[in-house]
């Protein structure tokens, strides 16, 4: 189950609550809901065989039980009162896999979706649930399905969408982009212990799948798998990562066990591409030894990679044709106190010349404005940065208004407007 500690004194942590669940807690996700300021909620994904009722009242160890008494085909929700965390308890066990008729095993029953496809386990658990409280959404990677949850009522999440894919063996984790318009799921084909990135392996198996979200509808868009073939001595498959906060782009840093670390651009989920990587190579050239990057997360300017056999890797991005120093510096300008990849928070950027120049670099790279306009824009940006006080504000505001007009005919109107917004915000904040 879940244990709650008081860590006021870091030298002497104390257990204040122990909440047991029928299937344990492989992963659990913390929800601090803007709709309930007095409680925290923990969404528990138990993946163990269920306990018997003799061990924990209310549990059923019969995995073939498809009735309302089943300990499978559900998640558990723990409510933690902030004023009295010792009173934490399970307050609901929603049947998020039921169908419209109420059948608890309403989603995938296991096996091949189509002949010759991957064989996925039945959907009776969630390995990971990623929460995006600001959008009242959560996404579950749940064995044989990816699911979308409405969490407006934090104690009673309900499924509003689901997807399946013949290329997926085990839906492992989920990540939203920053405006929740794209959802990325990973497939841990082989459980992380097998060599699944060899030249002979299917490029759609053990990969990421991308879905566009509109309301409750998820539309498949594309796949990405590590493009560099790995050896038979390297366990490799899609694994844990998070967003890199470059404005104007959806960038994802991700671990691939002994496949190393990749940084991908999924701004266009139909055309995902790798823009940076780090790879140590195999631990052993003779045999497969379980090791590699278990997770790789961006936090306040650096990438932290948890390497199973060789320790912690701390990395920095370097500029390239795919990523400028301004874009890297803009990402570094986003500072957060805590980082929990399963508790996504909407990224906001300060209004600075660094962020403005990141947008400019993107317009230049992808010809978002005519070349002559880009040249004059660079000159105007330089002039505004050299100015001070009221003159700087005047120049920034005028440039922002001019860009609003440019957006009407620009090839990349969205980024032009974003740049305009940064400049006008800087003008107001002088």
PDB file of C-alpha atoms in Angstrom, residues 240-368:
ATOM      1  CA  UNK A 240      10.700   7.342 -18.527  1.00  0.00           C
ATOM      2  CA  UNK A 241      11.129  11.011 -19.387  1.00  0.00           C
ATOM      3  CA  UNK A 242       9.588  14.475 -19.198  1.00  0.00           C
ATOM      4  CA  UNK A 243       9.233  17.756 -21.076  1.00  0.00           C
ATOM      5  CA  UNK A 244      12.095  20.172 -21.753  1.00  0.00           C
ATOM      6  CA  UNK A 245      10.630  23.698 -21.432  1.00  0.00           C
ATOM      7  CA  UNK A 246      11.711  25.283 -24.713  1.00  0.00           C
ATOM      8  CA  UNK A 247       9.021  27.843 -25.626  1.00  0.00           C
ATOM      9  CA  UNK A 248       7.181  27.234 -28.874  1.00  0.00           C
ATOM     10  CA  UNK A 249       8.142  23.557 -29.060  1.00  0.00           C
ATOM     11  CA  UNK A 250       7.175  20.220 -27.517  1.00  0.00           C
ATOM     12  CA  UNK A 251      10.480  18.590 -26.532  1.00  0.00           C
ATOM     13  CA  UNK A 252      10.781  15.336 -24.607  1.00  0.00           C
ATOM     14  CA  UNK A 253      13.849  13.868 -22.929  1.00  0.00           C
ATOM     15  CA  UNK A 254      13.583  10.122 -22.474  1.00  0.00           C
ATOM     16  CA  UNK A 255      15.511   7.123 -21.175  1.00  0.00           C
ATOM     17  CA  UNK A 256      15.958   3.968 -23.278  1.00  0.00           C
ATOM     18  CA  UNK A 257      17.865   1.776 -20.810  1.00  0.00           C
ATOM     19  CA  UNK A 258      21.154   0.872 -22.584  1.00  0.00           C
ATOM     20  CA  UNK A 259      19.887   2.719 -25.637  1.00  0.00           C
ATOM     21  CA  UNK A 260      20.843   5.836 -23.660  1.00  0.00           C
ATOM     22  CA  UNK A 261      18.973   9.125 -23.682  1.00  0.00           C
ATOM     23  CA  UNK A 262      17.147  10.800 -26.542  1.00  0.00           C
ATOM     24  CA  UNK A 263      15.705  14.278 -26.906  1.00  0.00           C
ATOM     25  CA  UNK A 264      12.836  14.413 -29.375  1.00  0.00           C
ATOM     26  CA  UNK A 265      10.728  17.160 -30.905  1.00  0.00           C
ATOM     27  CA  UNK A 266       7.051  16.128 -31.042  1.00  0.00           C
ATOM     28  CA  UNK A 267       5.630  19.578 -31.808  1.00  0.00           C
ATOM     29  CA  UNK A 268       4.230  17.880 -34.902  1.00  0.00           C
ATOM     30  CA  UNK A 269       3.162  14.500 -33.466  1.00  0.00           C
ATOM     31  CA  UNK A 270       2.893  13.116 -36.989  1.00  0.00           C
ATOM     32  CA  UNK A 271       6.590  13.805 -37.607  1.00  0.00           C
ATOM     33  CA  UNK A 272       8.544  13.179 -34.398  1.00  0.00           C
ATOM     34  CA  UNK A 273      12.307  13.380 -34.719  1.00  0.00           C
ATOM     35  CA  UNK A 274      15.347  13.063 -32.487  1.00  0.00           C
ATOM     36  CA  UNK A 275      17.322  16.292 -32.029  1.00  0.00           C
ATOM     37  CA  UNK A 276      19.890  15.236 -29.411  1.00  0.00           C
ATOM     38  CA  UNK A 277      21.142  12.064 -27.739  1.00  0.00           C
ATOM     39  CA  UNK A 278      23.581  10.574 -25.218  1.00  0.00           C
ATOM     40  CA  UNK A 279      24.668   6.921 -25.312  1.00  0.00           C
ATOM     41  CA  UNK A 280      27.342   5.215 -23.192  1.00  0.00           C
ATOM     42  CA  UNK A 281      27.285   1.959 -25.157  1.00  0.00           C
ATOM     43  CA  UNK A 282      26.859  -1.536 -23.693  1.00  0.00           C
ATOM     44  CA  UNK A 283      28.086  -2.434 -20.230  1.00  0.00           C
ATOM     45  CA  UNK A 284      29.402  -5.714 -21.630  1.00  0.00           C
ATOM     46  CA  UNK A 285      30.323  -6.613 -25.180  1.00  0.00           C
ATOM     47  CA  UNK A 286      29.897 -10.317 -24.443  1.00  0.00           C
ATOM     48  CA  UNK A 287      26.533 -10.647 -22.686  1.00  0.00           C
ATOM     49  CA  UNK A 288      23.433  -8.705 -21.797  1.00  0.00           C
ATOM     50  CA  UNK A 289      23.755  -7.175 -18.329  1.00  0.00           C
ATOM     51  CA  UNK A 290      20.681  -5.375 -16.985  1.00  0.00           C
ATOM     52  CA  UNK A 291      21.653  -1.706 -16.867  1.00  0.00           C
ATOM     53  CA  UNK A 292      21.155   1.567 -18.699  1.00  0.00           C
ATOM     54  CA  UNK A 293      19.128   4.726 -18.228  1.00  0.00           C
ATOM     55  CA  UNK A 294      16.024   3.873 -16.209  1.00  0.00           C
ATOM     56  CA  UNK A 295      14.839   7.478 -16.251  1.00  0.00           C
ATOM     57  CA  UNK A 296      15.999  10.794 -17.679  1.00  0.00           C
ATOM     58  CA  UNK A 297      14.408  14.004 -16.440  1.00  0.00           C
ATOM     59  CA  UNK A 298      14.983  17.687 -17.159  1.00  0.00           C
ATOM     60  CA  UNK A 299      15.128  19.839 -14.036  1.00  0.00           C
ATOM     61  CA  UNK A 300      16.171  23.494 -13.846  1.00  0.00           C
ATOM     62  CA  UNK A 301      18.635  23.474 -16.696  1.00  0.00           C
ATOM     63  CA  UNK A 302      20.086  19.979 -16.609  1.00  0.00           C
ATOM     64  CA  UNK A 303      19.145  16.427 -17.505  1.00  0.00           C
ATOM     65  CA  UNK A 304      19.458  13.869 -14.721  1.00  0.00           C
ATOM     66  CA  UNK A 305      19.791  10.289 -15.913  1.00  0.00           C
ATOM     67  CA  UNK A 306      19.457   7.411 -13.463  1.00  0.00           C
ATOM     68  CA  UNK A 307      21.784   4.732 -14.879  1.00  0.00           C
ATOM     69  CA  UNK A 308      21.108   1.367 -13.267  1.00  0.00           C
ATOM     70  CA  UNK A 309      24.666  -0.026 -13.217  1.00  0.00           C
ATOM     71  CA  UNK A 310      26.924   3.003 -13.562  1.00  0.00           C
ATOM     72  CA  UNK A 311      25.326   5.683 -11.406  1.00  0.00           C
ATOM     73  CA  UNK A 312      23.845   9.118 -11.994  1.00  0.00           C
ATOM     74  CA  UNK A 313      24.544  11.041 -15.187  1.00  0.00           C
ATOM     75  CA  UNK A 314      24.099  14.830 -15.150  1.00  0.00           C
ATOM     76  CA  UNK A 315      23.967  16.304 -18.639  1.00  0.00           C
ATOM     77  CA  UNK A 316      23.605  19.661 -20.344  1.00  0.00           C
ATOM     78  CA  UNK A 317      22.234  20.444 -23.763  1.00  0.00           C
ATOM     79  CA  UNK A 318      24.575  21.954 -26.326  1.00  0.00           C
ATOM     80  CA  UNK A 319      23.502  24.098 -29.285  1.00  0.00           C
ATOM     81  CA  UNK A 320      23.149  22.593 -32.745  1.00  0.00           C
ATOM     82  CA  UNK A 321      21.271  23.165 -35.951  1.00  0.00           C
ATOM     83  CA  UNK A 322      18.216  21.735 -34.175  1.00  0.00           C
ATOM     84  CA  UNK A 323      18.519  23.752 -30.961  1.00  0.00           C
ATOM     85  CA  UNK A 324      20.026  27.203 -30.418  1.00  0.00           C
ATOM     86  CA  UNK A 325      21.672  28.628 -27.333  1.00  0.00           C
ATOM     87  CA  UNK A 326      18.759  31.046 -26.982  1.00  0.00           C
ATOM     88  CA  UNK A 327      16.318  28.124 -26.871  1.00  0.00           C
ATOM     89  CA  UNK A 328      18.445  26.335 -24.280  1.00  0.00           C
ATOM     90  CA  UNK A 329      18.745  29.497 -22.186  1.00  0.00           C
ATOM     91  CA  UNK A 330      14.976  30.054 -22.407  1.00  0.00           C
ATOM     92  CA  UNK A 331      14.418  26.519 -21.076  1.00  0.00           C
ATOM     93  CA  UNK A 332      16.877  27.215 -18.261  1.00  0.00           C
ATOM     94  CA  UNK A 333      14.909  30.326 -17.305  1.00  0.00           C
ATOM     95  CA  UNK A 334      12.033  28.112 -16.098  1.00  0.00           C
ATOM     96  CA  UNK A 335      12.820  27.344 -12.453  1.00  0.00           C
ATOM     97  CA  UNK A 336      10.641  25.047 -10.353  1.00  0.00           C
ATOM     98  CA  UNK A 337      11.093  23.964  -6.747  1.00  0.00           C
ATOM     99  CA  UNK A 338       9.971  20.376  -7.144  1.00  0.00           C
ATOM    100  CA  UNK A 339       9.703  18.072 -10.116  1.00  0.00           C
ATOM    101  CA  UNK A 340       7.267  15.177 -10.276  1.00  0.00           C
ATOM    102  CA  UNK A 341       6.804  13.899 -13.845  1.00  0.00           C
ATOM    103  CA  UNK A 342       3.501  12.235 -12.906  1.00  0.00           C
ATOM    104  CA  UNK A 343       2.173  15.545 -11.579  1.00  0.00           C
ATOM    105  CA  UNK A 344       2.491  17.778 -14.609  1.00  0.00           C
ATOM    106  CA  UNK A 345       2.289  21.537 -14.142  1.00  0.00           C
ATOM    107  CA  UNK A 346       1.698  24.010 -16.940  1.00  0.00           C
ATOM    108  CA  UNK A 347       4.966  25.646 -17.946  1.00  0.00           C
ATOM    109  CA  UNK A 348       5.106  29.435 -18.124  1.00  0.00           C
ATOM    110  CA  UNK A 349       8.040  31.504 -19.325  1.00  0.00           C
ATOM    111  CA  UNK A 350       9.270  34.874 -18.105  1.00  0.00           C
ATOM    112  CA  UNK A 351       8.966  37.767 -20.531  1.00  0.00           C
ATOM    113  CA  UNK A 352      12.632  38.314 -21.410  1.00  0.00           C
ATOM    114  CA  UNK A 353      14.814  38.964 -24.408  1.00  0.00           C
ATOM    115  CA  UNK A 354      16.101  35.392 -24.076  1.00  0.00           C
ATOM    116  CA  UNK A 355      12.624  33.964 -24.597  1.00  0.00           C
ATOM    117  CA  UNK A 356      11.951  36.453 -27.414  1.00  0.00           C
ATOM    118  CA  UNK A 357      15.151  35.414 -29.191  1.00  0.00           C
ATOM    119  CA  UNK A 358      14.205  31.744 -28.822  1.00  0.00           C
ATOM    120  CA  UNK A 359      11.026  32.471 -30.782  1.00  0.00           C
ATOM    121  CA  UNK A 360      13.048  34.518 -33.276  1.00  0.00           C
ATOM    122  CA  UNK A 361      15.455  31.602 -33.801  1.00  0.00           C
ATOM    123  CA  UNK A 362      12.511  29.322 -34.547  1.00  0.00           C
ATOM    124  CA  UNK A 363      11.044  31.764 -37.062  1.00  0.00           C
ATOM    125  CA  UNK A 364      14.461  31.970 -38.704  1.00  0.00           C
ATOM    126  CA  UNK A 365      15.033  28.192 -38.720  1.00  0.00           C
ATOM    127  CA  UNK A 366      11.661  27.368 -40.266  1.00  0.00           C
ATOM    128  CA  UNK A 367      11.195  30.471 -42.455  1.00  0.00           C
ATOM    129  CA  UNK A 368       8.256  31.688 -40.417  1.00  0.00           C
TER     130      UNK A 368
END
